[in-house]
């Protein structure tokens, strides 16, 4: 019954989790509020806050799991992709802890871990399945043949879906990160109020930079005519933006599902917390006869539980790294 300690520090969440035999015993996530004042994550500040948070987060994860640190059999950590300074804190901690406790180390790809979050809990997709992984930095359609046999069949050519949401919210004067706030206001608005363009990109790839510019010009034009435009129409603007981003994502996902003849369809990454996207997936699932999988909210945004579960499956394969491992800002599958 392997007990795995998972460590995540790729962006602005410091997280530690403990899983025993694939069952999650704890998942501690320390958010960083310091970036709100800057409208985005400041890498230098993020790594400093990770340094402050990492030991308390790990201690809390061990306490909540009701285990002793000597019960841990391996340390899994995010090696990349992410902010190098942030990754360095988690990687250094994992190496030091493993050295002190004489434990094996397991390096994890953050984007694979978002996909493997589906293996926490009872409801698991069957291989092969498709996973739409949408976060602040990535937008990918992943063909998942096995736990560590994944292929990116579609990706964004420019901005990520989360980035488009965060940049839109910045233009609307909302604090960072804007995705959850757009979600909140969208529930109160009319998604048909304003029409934004759907980019025509070949295959299963995405583009969000044209949409981002269209939204910016739309806000600038309307605000020039009526300075109170955003304030008076915030729910309708959020609902319309969210609807367009969701249809762009789901149209490509549907195209891929039909081409590959796959019926098990999953969502992952921070943007999969979005209410409109979750509802849209359910509706598409009913229409096309898909088995849909959406992670629990705490496993959508960055968390160490997904690192611990990925570490568990690598542990079963005997796939370990060593003390010479270094973080990677960019890390292919
Ligand atoms: O996976 P994640 O936590 O971090 C990265 O690896 O990037 O994703 C963060 C992204 C941000 O862009 C944030 O605005 C978005 O997820 N997000 C949401 C929601 N919750 C988080 N976007 C839309 N609706 C939400 N409820
Ligand atoms: Zn992420």
mmCIF file of C-alpha atoms and ligand atoms in Angstrom, residues 8 10-11 110-111 114 135-136 138 269-270 300-303 306, ligand 2:
data_model
loop_
_atom_site.group_PDB
_atom_site.id
_atom_site.type_symbol
_atom_site.label_atom_id
_atom_site.label_comp_id
_atom_site.label_asym_id
_atom_site.label_seq_id
_atom_site.Cartn_x
_atom_site.Cartn_y
_atom_site.Cartn_z
ATOM 1 C CA UNK A 8 2.962 21.148 -6.637
ATOM 2 C CA UNK A 10 4.465 25.324 -10.829
ATOM 3 C CA UNK A 11 2.608 28.639 -10.751
ATOM 4 C CA UNK A 110 2.015 19.041 -14.609
ATOM 5 C CA UNK A 111 -0.144 18.759 -17.752
ATOM 6 C CA UNK A 114 -4.177 17.483 -14.807
ATOM 7 C CA UNK A 135 -5.717 26.195 -17.972
ATOM 8 C CA UNK A 136 -4.181 29.639 -17.680
ATOM 9 C CA UNK A 138 -2.413 25.663 -21.916
ATOM 10 C CA UNK A 269 -7.313 22.188 -15.851
ATOM 11 C CA UNK A 270 -8.395 25.382 -14.114
ATOM 12 C CA UNK A 300 -9.521 21.288 -11.494
ATOM 13 C CA UNK A 301 -7.265 24.198 -10.549
ATOM 14 C CA UNK A 302 -3.653 23.533 -9.584
ATOM 15 C CA UNK A 303 -3.349 21.038 -6.725
ATOM 16 C CA UNK A 306 -3.150 15.231 -9.065
HETATM 17 ZN ZN1 LIG B 2 -2.394 23.771 -14.075
#
